[in-house]
């Protein structure tokens, strides 16, 4: 039980965290950062379960869902709504899986930095696969997806090209 109960959040620090590092690099296209908001950013998954598979990720490091502050929760959900509206236009999926895998046992690939998956689904796609298995069912290059999702995001109200980056600036930041 000691092993089961150990605090995994203590094992990693944010200096080696991919989700902390990517938005700081400044190469949003090269790192697949497709949009930025005030508290969260949007990252295209480079090993997508389906085309358009993206993640909404708080800038702040942390793996505990139950302590997320209200401003981040609201921005996360609102940004997911904006992303889904854009994906509807860009890719016309038939549905979505939206949600968090929390903790290692919950299947999170990077357990110490929360991230919300938005996965477009089609009636014809593989109907059941573990969503975290990186079993890529990839029919569209991620770079092409980046262009299509960017263009659709720019059609959203309040969205505009980021003044200093390749990504789309959503409200705030
Ligand atoms: Zn982090």
mmCIF file of C-alpha atoms and ligand atoms in Angstrom:
data_model
loop_
_atom_site.group_PDB
_atom_site.id
_atom_site.type_symbol
_atom_site.label_atom_id
_atom_site.label_comp_id
_atom_site.label_asym_id
_atom_site.label_seq_id
_atom_site.Cartn_x
_atom_site.Cartn_y
_atom_site.Cartn_z
ATOM 1 C CA UNK A 1 0.000 0.000 0.000
ATOM 2 C CA UNK A 2 2.901 2.306 0.621
ATOM 3 C CA UNK A 3 3.881 2.004 -3.018
ATOM 4 C CA UNK A 4 0.309 2.516 -4.177
ATOM 5 C CA UNK A 5 -0.140 5.586 -2.007
ATOM 6 C CA UNK A 6 3.087 7.417 -2.744
ATOM 7 C CA UNK A 7 2.611 10.878 -4.164
ATOM 8 C CA UNK A 8 3.612 10.686 -7.793
ATOM 9 C CA UNK A 9 3.401 14.446 -8.183
ATOM 10 C CA UNK A 10 6.522 14.698 -6.075
ATOM 11 C CA UNK A 11 8.509 12.650 -8.551
ATOM 12 C CA UNK A 12 8.721 15.155 -11.380
ATOM 13 C CA UNK A 13 9.569 18.823 -11.490
ATOM 14 C CA UNK A 14 8.433 21.330 -14.053
ATOM 15 C CA UNK A 15 11.934 21.991 -15.401
ATOM 16 C CA UNK A 16 11.831 18.687 -17.278
ATOM 17 C CA UNK A 17 8.145 18.823 -18.209
ATOM 18 C CA UNK A 18 7.243 18.736 -21.909
ATOM 19 C CA UNK A 19 3.933 20.545 -21.410
ATOM 20 C CA UNK A 20 5.714 23.361 -19.557
ATOM 21 C CA UNK A 21 8.492 23.591 -22.135
ATOM 22 C CA UNK A 22 6.581 23.566 -25.442
ATOM 23 C CA UNK A 23 4.812 26.948 -25.165
ATOM 24 C CA UNK A 24 8.048 28.571 -23.954
ATOM 25 C CA UNK A 25 10.027 27.577 -27.038
ATOM 26 C CA UNK A 26 8.362 30.232 -29.170
ATOM 27 C CA UNK A 27 8.149 28.005 -32.241
ATOM 28 C CA UNK A 28 4.411 27.401 -32.121
ATOM 29 C CA UNK A 29 4.122 25.810 -35.556
ATOM 30 C CA UNK A 30 7.156 23.610 -35.016
ATOM 31 C CA UNK A 31 5.874 22.456 -31.634
ATOM 32 C CA UNK A 32 2.219 22.058 -32.766
ATOM 33 C CA UNK A 33 0.943 24.780 -30.439
ATOM 34 C CA UNK A 34 -2.073 25.866 -32.468
ATOM 35 C CA UNK A 35 -3.711 28.377 -30.113
ATOM 36 C CA UNK A 36 -3.082 30.287 -26.914
ATOM 37 C CA UNK A 37 -5.532 31.678 -24.398
ATOM 38 C CA UNK A 38 -4.976 33.381 -21.043
ATOM 39 C CA UNK A 39 -4.552 30.318 -18.814
ATOM 40 C CA UNK A 40 -4.349 27.447 -21.299
ATOM 41 C CA UNK A 41 -2.936 26.618 -24.695
ATOM 42 C CA UNK A 42 -3.993 24.179 -27.415
ATOM 43 C CA UNK A 43 -1.551 21.514 -28.605
ATOM 44 C CA UNK A 44 -2.119 19.167 -31.530
ATOM 45 C CA UNK A 45 -1.217 15.640 -30.496
ATOM 46 C CA UNK A 46 1.788 14.505 -32.541
ATOM 47 C CA UNK A 47 0.662 10.893 -32.147
ATOM 48 C CA UNK A 48 -3.037 11.455 -32.735
ATOM 49 C CA UNK A 49 -5.681 8.872 -32.045
ATOM 50 C CA UNK A 50 -7.586 10.500 -34.914
ATOM 51 C CA UNK A 51 -6.992 13.542 -37.150
ATOM 52 C CA UNK A 52 -7.594 16.730 -35.180
ATOM 53 C CA UNK A 53 -6.783 15.117 -31.817
ATOM 54 C CA UNK A 54 -5.751 18.043 -29.646
ATOM 55 C CA UNK A 55 -5.166 18.830 -26.012
ATOM 56 C CA UNK A 56 -6.100 21.883 -23.955
ATOM 57 C CA UNK A 57 -3.310 22.375 -21.428
ATOM 58 C CA UNK A 58 -2.940 24.826 -18.526
ATOM 59 C CA UNK A 59 0.339 26.778 -18.652
ATOM 60 C CA UNK A 60 0.792 26.058 -14.944
ATOM 61 C CA UNK A 61 2.455 22.799 -13.987
ATOM 62 C CA UNK A 62 0.379 20.420 -11.871
ATOM 63 C CA UNK A 63 -1.333 17.076 -12.027
ATOM 64 C CA UNK A 64 -4.108 17.482 -9.508
ATOM 65 C CA UNK A 65 -7.492 17.945 -11.138
ATOM 66 C CA UNK A 66 -9.298 18.645 -7.872
ATOM 67 C CA UNK A 67 -7.280 21.792 -7.104
ATOM 68 C CA UNK A 68 -7.489 23.526 -10.496
ATOM 69 C CA UNK A 69 -8.431 27.159 -9.922
ATOM 70 C CA UNK A 70 -11.691 28.542 -11.259
ATOM 71 C CA UNK A 71 -10.170 30.829 -13.888
ATOM 72 C CA UNK A 72 -8.212 27.926 -15.372
ATOM 73 C CA UNK A 73 -11.232 25.600 -15.305
ATOM 74 C CA UNK A 74 -13.374 28.165 -17.122
ATOM 75 C CA UNK A 75 -10.671 28.949 -19.683
ATOM 76 C CA UNK A 76 -10.042 25.241 -20.235
ATOM 77 C CA UNK A 77 -13.693 24.438 -20.946
ATOM 78 C CA UNK A 78 -14.289 27.591 -23.007
ATOM 79 C CA UNK A 79 -11.181 26.878 -25.065
ATOM 80 C CA UNK A 80 -12.341 23.298 -25.620
ATOM 81 C CA UNK A 81 -15.662 24.679 -26.863
ATOM 82 C CA UNK A 82 -13.828 27.005 -29.264
ATOM 83 C CA UNK A 83 -11.638 24.139 -30.432
ATOM 84 C CA UNK A 84 -14.645 21.911 -31.078
ATOM 85 C CA UNK A 85 -16.405 24.667 -33.026
ATOM 86 C CA UNK A 86 -13.264 25.002 -35.155
ATOM 87 C CA UNK A 87 -12.915 21.237 -35.582
ATOM 88 C CA UNK A 88 -16.564 21.053 -36.677
ATOM 89 C CA UNK A 89 -15.706 23.461 -39.504
ATOM 90 C CA UNK A 90 -12.287 22.014 -40.310
ATOM 91 C CA UNK A 91 -12.935 18.274 -40.179
ATOM 92 C CA UNK A 92 -16.683 17.681 -39.719
ATOM 93 C CA UNK A 93 -16.403 14.742 -37.346
ATOM 94 C CA UNK A 94 -19.504 12.921 -36.201
ATOM 95 C CA UNK A 95 -18.669 13.241 -32.504
ATOM 96 C CA UNK A 96 -15.967 13.724 -29.880
ATOM 97 C CA UNK A 97 -14.389 12.236 -26.824
ATOM 98 C CA UNK A 98 -13.566 15.047 -24.396
ATOM 99 C CA UNK A 99 -11.895 14.559 -21.068
ATOM 100 C CA UNK A 100 -8.979 14.186 -18.696
ATOM 101 C CA UNK A 101 -6.957 11.134 -17.827
ATOM 102 C CA UNK A 102 -5.867 11.906 -14.272
ATOM 103 C CA UNK A 103 -2.775 10.269 -12.817
ATOM 104 C CA UNK A 104 -0.652 7.382 -14.033
ATOM 105 C CA UNK A 105 -3.281 4.817 -13.116
ATOM 106 C CA UNK A 106 -5.851 6.909 -14.985
ATOM 107 C CA UNK A 107 -3.811 6.561 -18.157
ATOM 108 C CA UNK A 108 -2.295 10.040 -18.323
ATOM 109 C CA UNK A 109 0.772 10.070 -20.574
ATOM 110 C CA UNK A 110 2.258 13.017 -18.649
ATOM 111 C CA UNK A 111 0.638 12.531 -15.269
ATOM 112 C CA UNK A 112 2.135 15.514 -13.455
ATOM 113 C CA UNK A 113 0.770 18.135 -15.867
ATOM 114 C CA UNK A 114 -2.986 18.055 -16.463
ATOM 115 C CA UNK A 115 -4.210 18.080 -20.034
ATOM 116 C CA UNK A 116 -7.654 17.747 -21.542
ATOM 117 C CA UNK A 117 -8.030 15.573 -24.621
ATOM 118 C CA UNK A 118 -10.396 16.576 -27.431
ATOM 119 C CA UNK A 119 -10.631 13.679 -29.870
ATOM 120 C CA UNK A 120 -12.759 13.916 -33.008
ATOM 121 C CA UNK A 121 -14.646 10.709 -33.789
ATOM 122 C CA UNK A 122 -16.218 9.380 -36.957
ATOM 123 C CA UNK A 123 -18.774 6.622 -37.233
ATOM 124 C CA UNK A 124 -16.330 4.700 -39.367
ATOM 125 C CA UNK A 125 -13.288 5.006 -37.130
ATOM 126 C CA UNK A 126 -12.104 2.226 -34.896
ATOM 127 C CA UNK A 127 -14.897 2.062 -32.396
ATOM 128 C CA UNK A 128 -12.980 1.045 -29.318
ATOM 129 C CA UNK A 129 -9.300 1.473 -28.578
ATOM 130 C CA UNK A 130 -7.644 2.555 -25.359
ATOM 131 C CA UNK A 131 -7.400 6.296 -25.843
ATOM 132 C CA UNK A 132 -3.966 6.535 -24.325
ATOM 133 C CA UNK A 133 -2.290 3.686 -26.161
ATOM 134 C CA UNK A 134 -0.893 5.962 -28.891
ATOM 135 C CA UNK A 135 -2.441 3.593 -31.383
ATOM 136 C CA UNK A 136 -2.272 6.078 -34.174
ATOM 137 C CA UNK A 137 -5.086 5.888 -36.675
ATOM 138 C CA UNK A 138 -3.563 8.671 -38.695
ATOM 139 C CA UNK A 139 -4.872 9.589 -42.114
ATOM 140 C CA UNK A 140 -3.850 13.212 -42.224
ATOM 141 C CA UNK A 141 -0.445 14.646 -41.510
ATOM 142 C CA UNK A 142 -0.346 16.720 -38.360
ATOM 143 C CA UNK A 143 1.112 19.666 -40.280
ATOM 144 C CA UNK A 144 -1.896 19.756 -42.582
ATOM 145 C CA UNK A 145 -4.210 19.461 -39.602
ATOM 146 C CA UNK A 146 -2.398 22.437 -38.050
ATOM 147 C CA UNK A 147 -3.210 24.595 -41.081
ATOM 148 C CA UNK A 148 -6.840 23.526 -41.229
ATOM 149 C CA UNK A 149 -7.468 23.937 -37.511
ATOM 150 C CA UNK A 150 -5.652 27.316 -37.471
ATOM 151 C CA UNK A 151 -7.801 28.636 -40.297
ATOM 152 C CA UNK A 152 -10.990 27.458 -38.609
ATOM 153 C CA UNK A 153 -9.926 28.911 -35.246
ATOM 154 C CA UNK A 154 -9.321 32.292 -36.883
ATOM 155 C CA UNK A 155 -12.988 32.297 -37.918
ATOM 156 C CA UNK A 156 -14.050 32.290 -34.261
ATOM 157 C CA UNK A 157 -15.220 35.463 -32.598
ATOM 158 C CA UNK A 158 -12.369 37.272 -30.768
ATOM 159 C CA UNK A 159 -9.723 34.988 -32.286
ATOM 160 C CA UNK A 160 -6.858 36.671 -34.114
ATOM 161 C CA UNK A 161 -3.378 35.852 -35.321
ATOM 162 C CA UNK A 162 -0.913 35.925 -32.449
ATOM 163 C CA UNK A 163 1.217 39.083 -32.861
ATOM 164 C CA UNK A 164 4.487 37.283 -32.081
ATOM 165 C CA UNK A 165 3.852 33.613 -32.868
ATOM 166 C CA UNK A 166 2.440 31.314 -35.543
ATOM 167 C CA UNK A 167 -0.515 30.320 -33.385
ATOM 168 C CA UNK A 168 -3.991 31.772 -32.972
ATOM 169 C CA UNK A 169 -4.559 34.114 -30.038
ATOM 170 C CA UNK A 170 -7.885 33.440 -28.326
ATOM 171 C CA UNK A 171 -9.394 35.922 -25.880
ATOM 172 C CA UNK A 172 -6.889 37.150 -23.357
ATOM 173 C CA UNK A 173 -3.365 35.853 -22.814
HETATM 174 ZN ZN1 LIG B 1 4.482 20.960 -16.625
#
